[in-house]
GROMACS .gro file of N, CA and C in nm:
model
  387
    1VAL      N    1  -9.192  -3.720   0.895
    1VAL     CA    2  -9.136  -3.622   0.818
    1VAL      C    3  -9.002  -3.656   0.759
    2THR      N    4  -8.937  -3.621   0.631
    2THR     CA    5  -8.818  -3.630   0.627
    2THR      C    6  -8.739  -3.534   0.589
    3GLN      N    7  -8.663  -3.465   0.647
    3GLN     CA    8  -8.549  -3.344   0.603
    3GLN      C    9  -8.425  -3.368   0.546
    4THR      N   10  -8.372  -3.304   0.476
    4THR     CA   11  -8.241  -3.286   0.442
    4THR      C   12  -8.156  -3.346   0.521
    5ASP      N   13  -8.041  -3.421   0.481
    5ASP     CA   14  -7.989  -3.484   0.624
    5ASP      C   15  -7.822  -3.407   0.574
    6GLY      N   16  -7.769  -3.422   0.731
    6GLY     CA   17  -7.620  -3.426   0.679
    6GLY      C   18  -7.620  -3.264   0.709
    7SER      N   19  -7.501  -3.244   0.708
    7SER     CA   20  -7.443  -3.061   0.731
    7SER      C   21  -7.417  -3.033   0.573
    8VAL      N   22  -7.482  -2.917   0.534
    8VAL     CA   23  -7.439  -2.845   0.408
    8VAL      C   24  -7.351  -2.689   0.439
    9ILE      N   25  -7.252  -2.667   0.405
    9ILE     CA   26  -7.209  -2.516   0.435
    9ILE      C   27  -7.217  -2.450   0.264
   10ILE      N   28  -7.273  -2.327   0.297
   10ILE     CA   29  -7.310  -2.286   0.147
   10ILE      C   30  -7.189  -2.136   0.173
   11SER      N   31  -7.176  -2.068   0.058
   11SER     CA   32  -7.155  -1.918   0.122
   11SER      C   33  -7.228  -1.819   0.089
   12GLN      N   34  -7.222  -1.729   0.125
   12GLN     CA   35  -7.308  -1.562   0.123
   12GLN      C   36  -7.335  -1.550  -0.030
   13GLY      N   37  -7.502  -1.561  -0.085
   13GLY     CA   38  -7.491  -1.530  -0.215
   13GLY      C   39  -7.539  -1.665  -0.248
   14ASP      N   40  -7.523  -1.759  -0.244
   14ASP     CA   41  -7.564  -1.905  -0.283
   14ASP      C   42  -7.671  -1.961  -0.286
   15SER      N   43  -7.772  -2.000  -0.349
   15SER     CA   44  -7.880  -2.056  -0.337
   15SER      C   45  -7.898  -2.171  -0.247
   16VAL      N   46  -8.009  -2.203  -0.139
   16VAL     CA   47  -8.011  -2.291  -0.065
   16VAL      C   48  -8.160  -2.335  -0.081
   17ARG      N   49  -8.166  -2.493  -0.062
   17ARG     CA   50  -8.299  -2.538  -0.061
   17ARG      C   51  -8.262  -2.641   0.044
   18LEU      N   52  -8.411  -2.648   0.120
   18LEU     CA   53  -8.429  -2.743   0.232
   18LEU      C   54  -8.556  -2.845   0.192
   19ASN      N   55  -8.523  -2.979   0.172
   19ASN     CA   56  -8.640  -3.073   0.129
   19ASN      C   57  -8.708  -3.101   0.275
   20CYS      N   58  -8.830  -3.134   0.221
   20CYS     CA   59  -8.923  -3.184   0.335
   20CYS      C   60  -9.036  -3.247   0.288
   21THR      N   61  -9.006  -3.390   0.312
   21THR     CA   62  -9.125  -3.517   0.247
   21THR      C   63  -9.200  -3.570   0.367
   22TYR      N   64  -9.341  -3.580   0.317
   22TYR     CA   65  -9.396  -3.629   0.455
   22TYR      C   66  -9.502  -3.733   0.410
   23GLN      N   67  -9.563  -3.803   0.486
   23GLN     CA   68  -9.669  -3.904   0.445
   23GLN      C   69  -9.773  -3.857   0.562
   24ILE      N   70  -9.896  -3.849   0.548
   24ILE     CA   71  -9.964  -3.833   0.664
   24ILE      C   72 -10.138  -3.894   0.622
   25SER      N   73 -10.181  -3.917   0.695
   25SER     CA   74 -10.331  -3.924   0.637
   25SER      C   75 -10.429  -3.782   0.659
   26GLY      N   76 -10.516  -3.758   0.565
   26GLY     CA   77 -10.620  -3.635   0.614
   26GLY      C   78 -10.513  -3.546   0.526
   27VAL      N   79 -10.580  -3.427   0.547
   27VAL     CA   80 -10.553  -3.309   0.433
   27VAL      C   81 -10.436  -3.267   0.518
   28PRO      N   82 -10.297  -3.229   0.469
   28PRO     CA   83 -10.171  -3.171   0.552
   28PRO      C   84 -10.174  -3.057   0.569
   29TYR      N   85 -10.113  -2.985   0.623
   29TYR     CA   86 -10.058  -2.852   0.664
   29TYR      C   87  -9.935  -2.842   0.702
   30PRO      N   88  -9.834  -2.812   0.596
   30PRO     CA   89  -9.689  -2.814   0.604
   30PRO      C   90  -9.656  -2.667   0.647
   31PHE      N   91  -9.569  -2.661   0.764
   31PHE     CA   92  -9.527  -2.560   0.816
   31PHE      C   93  -9.366  -2.532   0.802
   32TRP      N   94  -9.279  -2.440   0.810
   32TRP     CA   95  -9.132  -2.418   0.848
   32TRP      C   96  -9.124  -2.332   0.953
   33TYR      N   97  -9.046  -2.385   1.034
   33TYR     CA   98  -9.002  -2.303   1.167
   33TYR      C   99  -8.872  -2.249   1.161
   34VAL      N  100  -8.854  -2.168   1.248
   34VAL     CA  101  -8.692  -2.116   1.258
   34VAL      C  102  -8.636  -2.091   1.366
   35GLN      N  103  -8.540  -2.152   1.425
   35GLN     CA  104  -8.453  -2.085   1.540
   35GLN      C  105  -8.330  -2.021   1.510
   36PHE      N  106  -8.354  -1.849   1.509
   36PHE     CA  107  -8.251  -1.796   1.521
   36PHE      C  108  -8.137  -1.793   1.627
   37PRO      N  109  -8.032  -1.787   1.601
   37PRO     CA  110  -7.911  -1.783   1.765
   37PRO      C  111  -7.981  -1.694   1.870
   38ASN      N  112  -8.000  -1.771   1.978
   38ASN     CA  113  -8.056  -1.736   2.117
   38ASN      C  114  -8.189  -1.656   2.087
   39GLN      N  115  -8.258  -1.726   2.034
   39GLN     CA  116  -8.417  -1.699   1.997
   39GLN      C  117  -8.468  -1.811   2.010
   40PRO      N  118  -8.611  -1.800   2.079
   40PRO     CA  119  -8.699  -1.920   2.055
   40PRO      C  120  -8.755  -1.973   1.916
   41PRO      N  121  -8.793  -2.079   1.896
   41PRO     CA  122  -8.826  -2.109   1.765
   41PRO      C  123  -8.945  -2.004   1.726
   42GLN      N  124  -8.981  -2.028   1.584
   42GLN     CA  125  -9.094  -1.901   1.543
   42GLN      C  126  -9.149  -1.946   1.413
   43LEU      N  127  -9.264  -1.917   1.389
   43LEU     CA  128  -9.309  -1.988   1.251
   43LEU      C  129  -9.226  -1.897   1.166
   44PHE      N  130  -9.205  -1.964   1.066
   44PHE     CA  131  -9.138  -1.906   0.965
   44PHE      C  132  -9.214  -1.898   0.799
   45LEU      N  133  -9.273  -1.993   0.779
   45LEU     CA  134  -9.317  -2.006   0.626
   45LEU      C  135  -9.444  -2.124   0.643
   46ARG      N  136  -9.551  -2.106   0.615
   46ARG     CA  137  -9.667  -2.191   0.579
   46ARG      C  138  -9.687  -2.197   0.464
   47ASP      N  139  -9.812  -2.310   0.432
   47ASP     CA  140  -9.853  -2.311   0.315
   47ASP      C  141  -9.984  -2.275   0.326
   48ALA      N  142 -10.060  -2.330   0.421
   48ALA     CA  143 -10.185  -2.247   0.463
   48ALA      C  144 -10.237  -2.117   0.491
   49GLY      N  145 -10.297  -2.035   0.435
   49GLY     CA  146 -10.314  -1.890   0.502
   49GLY      C  147 -10.178  -1.849   0.511
   50ARG      N  148 -10.089  -1.861   0.392
   50ARG     CA  149  -9.970  -1.779   0.362
   50ARG      C  150  -9.993  -1.636   0.343
   51GLU      N  151  -9.883  -1.559   0.435
   51GLU     CA  152  -9.925  -1.414   0.425
   51GLU      C  153  -9.763  -1.351   0.392
   52ASP      N  154  -9.793  -1.269   0.315
   52ASP     CA  155  -9.645  -1.150   0.294
   52ASP      C  156  -9.593  -1.119   0.434
   53SER      N  157  -9.641  -1.116   0.516
   53SER     CA  158  -9.603  -1.094   0.668
   53SER      C  159  -9.512  -1.207   0.711
   54ASP      N  160  -9.512  -1.318   0.650
   54ASP     CA  161  -9.453  -1.425   0.708
   54ASP      C  162  -9.320  -1.420   0.723
   55GLU      N  163  -9.231  -1.444   0.822
   55GLU     CA  164  -9.094  -1.391   0.821
   55GLU      C  165  -9.024  -1.469   0.683
   56GLY      N  166  -9.048  -1.593   0.660
   56GLY     CA  167  -8.998  -1.657   0.533
   56GLY      C  168  -8.988  -1.598   0.409
   57ILE      N  169  -9.126  -1.493   0.392
   57ILE     CA  170  -9.157  -1.428   0.249
   57ILE      C  171  -9.073  -1.285   0.269
   58ARG      N  172  -9.069  -1.232   0.388
   58ARG     CA  173  -9.002  -1.142   0.406
   58ARG      C  174  -8.861  -1.128   0.378
   59LYS      N  175  -8.777  -1.258   0.409
   59LYS     CA  176  -8.626  -1.265   0.398
   59LYS      C  177  -8.601  -1.345   0.265
   60GLY      N  178  -8.700  -1.335   0.163
   60GLY     CA  179  -8.682  -1.391   0.029
   60GLY      C  180  -8.697  -1.549   0.004
   61PHE      N  181  -8.736  -1.607   0.134
   61PHE     CA  182  -8.729  -1.765   0.104
   61PHE      C  183  -8.916  -1.768   0.027
   62ASP      N  184  -8.923  -1.908  -0.028
   62ASP     CA  185  -9.023  -1.944  -0.069
   62ASP      C  186  -9.064  -2.112  -0.072
   63ALA      N  187  -9.144  -2.164  -0.059
   63ALA     CA  188  -9.162  -2.311  -0.080
   63ALA      C  189  -9.322  -2.355  -0.159
   64LYS      N  190  -9.309  -2.467  -0.187
   64LYS     CA  191  -9.440  -2.490  -0.246
   64LYS      C  192  -9.457  -2.649  -0.223
   65THR      N  193  -9.587  -2.678  -0.196
   65THR     CA  194  -9.646  -2.804  -0.185
   65THR      C  195  -9.640  -2.882  -0.311
   66GLY      N  196  -9.566  -3.018  -0.294
   66GLY     CA  197  -9.573  -3.099  -0.396
   66GLY      C  198  -9.713  -3.136  -0.493
   67ASN      N  199  -9.709  -3.215  -0.590
   67ASN     CA  200  -9.840  -3.292  -0.617
   67ASN      C  201  -9.833  -3.410  -0.676
   68PRO      N  202  -9.845  -3.506  -0.599
   68PRO     CA  203  -9.938  -3.508  -0.519
   68PRO      C  204  -9.882  -3.426  -0.372
   69PRO      N  205  -9.967  -3.395  -0.240
   69PRO     CA  206  -9.919  -3.303  -0.140
   69PRO      C  207  -9.854  -3.390  -0.031
   70THR      N  208  -9.696  -3.429  -0.082
   70THR     CA  209  -9.612  -3.522   0.022
   70THR      C  210  -9.502  -3.451   0.034
   71SER      N  211  -9.478  -3.298  -0.012
   71SER     CA  212  -9.347  -3.249   0.003
   71SER      C  213  -9.352  -3.128   0.016
   72PHE      N  214  -9.289  -3.019   0.084
   72PHE     CA  215  -9.263  -2.851   0.102
   72PHE      C  216  -9.140  -2.818   0.128
   73HIS      N  217  -9.088  -2.860   0.010
   73HIS     CA  218  -8.957  -2.774  -0.001
   73HIS      C  219  -8.928  -2.614  -0.007
   74MET      N  220  -8.842  -2.585   0.095
   74MET     CA  221  -8.831  -2.446   0.077
   74MET      C  222  -8.686  -2.384   0.026
   75TRP      N  223  -8.680  -2.271  -0.042
   75TRP     CA  224  -8.558  -2.254  -0.107
   75TRP      C  225  -8.567  -2.095  -0.064
   76LYS      N  226  -8.466  -2.057  -0.130
   76LYS     CA  227  -8.419  -1.915  -0.150
   76LYS      C  228  -8.283  -1.888  -0.236
   77PRO      N  229  -8.321  -1.805  -0.370
   77PRO     CA  230  -8.192  -1.801  -0.471
   77PRO      C  231  -8.074  -1.745  -0.395
   78PHE      N  232  -8.046  -1.664  -0.310
   78PHE     CA  233  -7.939  -1.585  -0.267
   78PHE      C  234  -7.948  -1.578  -0.118
   79SER      N  235  -7.818  -1.666  -0.068
   79SER     CA  236  -7.825  -1.683   0.059
   79SER      C  237  -7.764  -1.544   0.169
   80GLU      N  238  -7.805  -1.530   0.243
   80GLU     CA  239  -7.742  -1.408   0.338
   80GLU      C  240  -7.685  -1.477   0.513
   81VAL      N  241  -7.620  -1.396   0.547
   81VAL     CA  242  -7.539  -1.450   0.667
   81VAL      C  243  -7.657  -1.466   0.801
   82SER      N  244  -7.716  -1.345   0.743
   82SER     CA  245  -7.863  -1.332   0.859
   82SER      C  246  -7.936  -1.461   0.877
   83ASP      N  247  -7.942  -1.542   0.773
   83ASP     CA  248  -8.052  -1.643   0.733
   83ASP      C  249  -8.010  -1.769   0.831
   84SER      N  250  -7.887  -1.771   0.897
   84SER     CA  251  -7.807  -1.847   0.954
   84SER      C  252  -7.914  -1.871   1.079
   85GLY      N  253  -7.945  -2.018   1.105
   85GLY     CA  254  -8.043  -2.028   1.182
   85GLY      C  255  -8.059  -2.197   1.191
   86THR      N  256  -8.165  -2.261   1.315
   86THR     CA  257  -8.246  -2.416   1.270
   86THR      C  258  -8.376  -2.390   1.217
   87TYR      N  259  -8.363  -2.479   1.119
   87TYR     CA  260  -8.489  -2.472   1.060
   87TYR      C  261  -8.589  -2.597   1.081
   88TYR      N  262  -8.686  -2.594   1.116
   88TYR     CA  263  -8.784  -2.691   1.103
   88TYR      C  264  -8.883  -2.731   1.036
   89CYS      N  265  -8.918  -2.842   1.015
   89CYS     CA  266  -8.979  -2.895   0.945
   89CYS      C  267  -9.138  -2.950   1.018
   90ALA      N  268  -9.225  -2.898   0.966
   90ALA     CA  269  -9.364  -2.981   1.066
   90ALA      C  270  -9.485  -2.990   0.998
   91VAL      N  271  -9.556  -3.088   0.995
   91VAL     CA  272  -9.680  -3.100   0.927
   91VAL      C  273  -9.796  -3.154   1.024
   92ARG      N  274  -9.884  -3.090   0.992
   92ARG     CA  275 -10.010  -3.125   1.069
   92ARG      C  276 -10.115  -3.181   1.006
   93HIS      N  277 -10.196  -3.241   1.041
   93HIS     CA  278 -10.338  -3.267   0.954
   93HIS      C  279 -10.439  -3.204   1.001
   94THR      N  280 -10.425  -3.102   1.094
   94THR     CA  281 -10.520  -3.022   1.124
   94THR      C  282 -10.441  -2.879   1.166
   95VAL      N  283 -10.500  -2.762   1.153
   95VAL     CA  284 -10.437  -2.655   1.206
   95VAL      C  285 -10.486  -2.587   1.359
   96THR      N  286 -10.400  -2.581   1.420
   96THR     CA  287 -10.438  -2.525   1.561
   96THR      C  288 -10.363  -2.396   1.584
   97ARG      N  289 -10.425  -2.294   1.655
   97ARG     CA  290 -10.341  -2.205   1.716
   97ARG      C  291 -10.204  -2.263   1.830
   98SER      N  292 -10.205  -2.321   1.887
   98SER     CA  293 -10.094  -2.395   1.966
   98SER      C  294 -10.029  -2.475   1.870
   99SER      N  295  -9.904  -2.487   1.895
   99SER     CA  296  -9.800  -2.581   1.816
   99SER      C  297  -9.686  -2.630   1.877
  100ARG      N  298  -9.664  -2.755   1.921
  100ARG     CA  299  -9.515  -2.798   1.960
  100ARG      C  300  -9.434  -2.788   1.857
  101VAL      N  301  -9.291  -2.753   1.915
  101VAL     CA  302  -9.228  -2.729   1.823
  101VAL      C  303  -9.090  -2.788   1.889
  102ALA      N  304  -9.007  -2.909   1.841
  102ALA     CA  305  -8.868  -2.966   1.887
  102ALA      C  306  -8.822  -2.855   1.896
  103GLU      N  307  -8.711  -2.835   2.018
  103GLU     CA  308  -8.585  -2.777   2.029
  103GLU      C  309  -8.466  -2.832   2.004
  104ARG      N  310  -8.358  -2.760   1.913
  104ARG     CA  311  -8.258  -2.802   1.923
  104ARG      C  312  -8.114  -2.704   1.909
  105LYS      N  313  -8.003  -2.735   1.974
  105LYS     CA  314  -7.900  -2.625   1.987
  105LYS      C  315  -7.840  -2.615   1.889
  106PRO      N  316  -7.789  -2.503   1.830
  106PRO     CA  317  -7.706  -2.511   1.664
  106PRO      C  318  -7.585  -2.543   1.701
  107ARG      N  319  -7.531  -2.593   1.604
  107ARG     CA  320  -7.377  -2.628   1.604
  107ARG      C  321  -7.300  -2.485   1.566
  108ARG      N  322  -7.175  -2.500   1.626
  108ARG     CA  323  -7.070  -2.370   1.651
  108ARG      C  324  -6.987  -2.395   1.580
  109GLY      N  325  -6.905  -2.296   1.516
  109GLY     CA  326  -6.791  -2.297   1.473
  109GLY      C  327  -6.786  -2.343   1.320
  110SER      N  328  -6.874  -2.343   1.243
  110SER     CA  329  -6.853  -2.334   1.103
  110SER      C  330  -6.858  -2.185   1.041
  111GLU      N  331  -6.774  -2.184   0.897
  111GLU     CA  332  -6.766  -2.043   0.848
  111GLU      C  333  -6.882  -2.043   0.753
  112GLY      N  334  -6.925  -1.976   0.716
  112GLY     CA  335  -7.018  -1.925   0.587
  112GLY      C  336  -7.157  -1.977   0.652
  113ILE      N  337  -7.250  -2.028   0.566
  113ILE     CA  338  -7.382  -2.042   0.613
  113ILE      C  339  -7.390  -2.197   0.586
  114GLY      N  340  -7.422  -2.286   0.687
  114GLY     CA  341  -7.424  -2.431   0.721
  114GLY      C  342  -7.589  -2.471   0.720
  115VAL      N  343  -7.607  -2.594   0.641
  115VAL     CA  344  -7.726  -2.656   0.654
  115VAL      C  345  -7.716  -2.790   0.738
  116ASP      N  346  -7.767  -2.815   0.858
  116ASP     CA  347  -7.771  -2.934   0.913
  116ASP      C  348  -7.884  -2.983   0.957
  117SER      N  349  -7.925  -3.083   0.925
  117SER     CA  350  -8.019  -3.159   0.923
  117SER      C  351  -8.015  -3.254   1.046
  118GLY      N  352  -8.107  -3.317   1.112
  118GLY     CA  353  -8.125  -3.396   1.190
  118GLY      C  354  -8.243  -3.440   1.258
  119ALA      N  355  -8.273  -3.573   1.263
  119ALA     CA  356  -8.406  -3.607   1.283
  119ALA      C  357  -8.452  -3.596   1.435
  120GLU      N  358  -8.561  -3.545   1.437
  120GLU     CA  359  -8.619  -3.515   1.594
  120GLU      C  360  -8.729  -3.579   1.611
  121GLY      N  361  -8.769  -3.706   1.522
  121GLY     CA  362  -8.868  -3.781   1.544
  121GLY      C  363  -8.997  -3.731   1.545
  122GLY      N  364  -9.120  -3.804   1.589
  122GLY     CA  365  -9.212  -3.737   1.512
  122GLY      C  366  -9.297  -3.693   1.393
  123ARG      N  367  -9.362  -3.552   1.388
  123ARG     CA  368  -9.380  -3.510   1.285
  123ARG      C  369  -9.310  -3.418   1.245
  124GLY      N  370  -9.170  -3.388   1.287
  124GLY     CA  371  -9.114  -3.259   1.216
  124GLY      C  372  -8.956  -3.302   1.250
  125GLU      N  373  -8.868  -3.227   1.181
  125GLU     CA  374  -8.723  -3.243   1.179
  125GLU      C  375  -8.664  -3.106   1.175
  126SER      N  376  -8.519  -3.104   1.200
  126SER     CA  377  -8.487  -2.964   1.175
  126SER      C  378  -8.358  -2.958   1.102
  127ALA      N  379  -8.330  -2.857   1.047
  127ALA     CA  380  -8.214  -2.829   0.984
  127ALA      C  381  -8.154  -2.673   1.012
  128GLU      N  382  -8.002  -2.651   1.046
  128GLU     CA  383  -7.952  -2.562   1.082
  128GLU      C  384  -7.896  -2.489   0.933
  129LEU      N  385  -7.917  -2.382   0.918
  129LEU     CA  386  -7.883  -2.310   0.828
  129LEU      C  387  -7.813  -2.209   0.870
   0.00000   0.00000   0.00000
């Protein structure tokens, strides 16, 4: 999994896009997870079995699987301060009820809304927004 690199600071109301590309054998099932400040990671947006109750959908985010299915980019047309958090892209070739998510502490001290990506290894990476 490869995700947007580096830190990006955006102002409230700006559009935001987090890129996620992957190579996996079998049928891929991409997900986005988020870790809001002082909270554990949680499922944010999924491709397979997407529901309007997904946190990402309720917050105005969307994502689409590319053709061929090697990407799952996520975007939002108008960002909000409440979107700040650490975002994880993960891909599985089978869907199970339990998923391991890498944890990462968000960076502090930047104004506005920031996107910070860093490699977590394995089949998932993170971005701080």
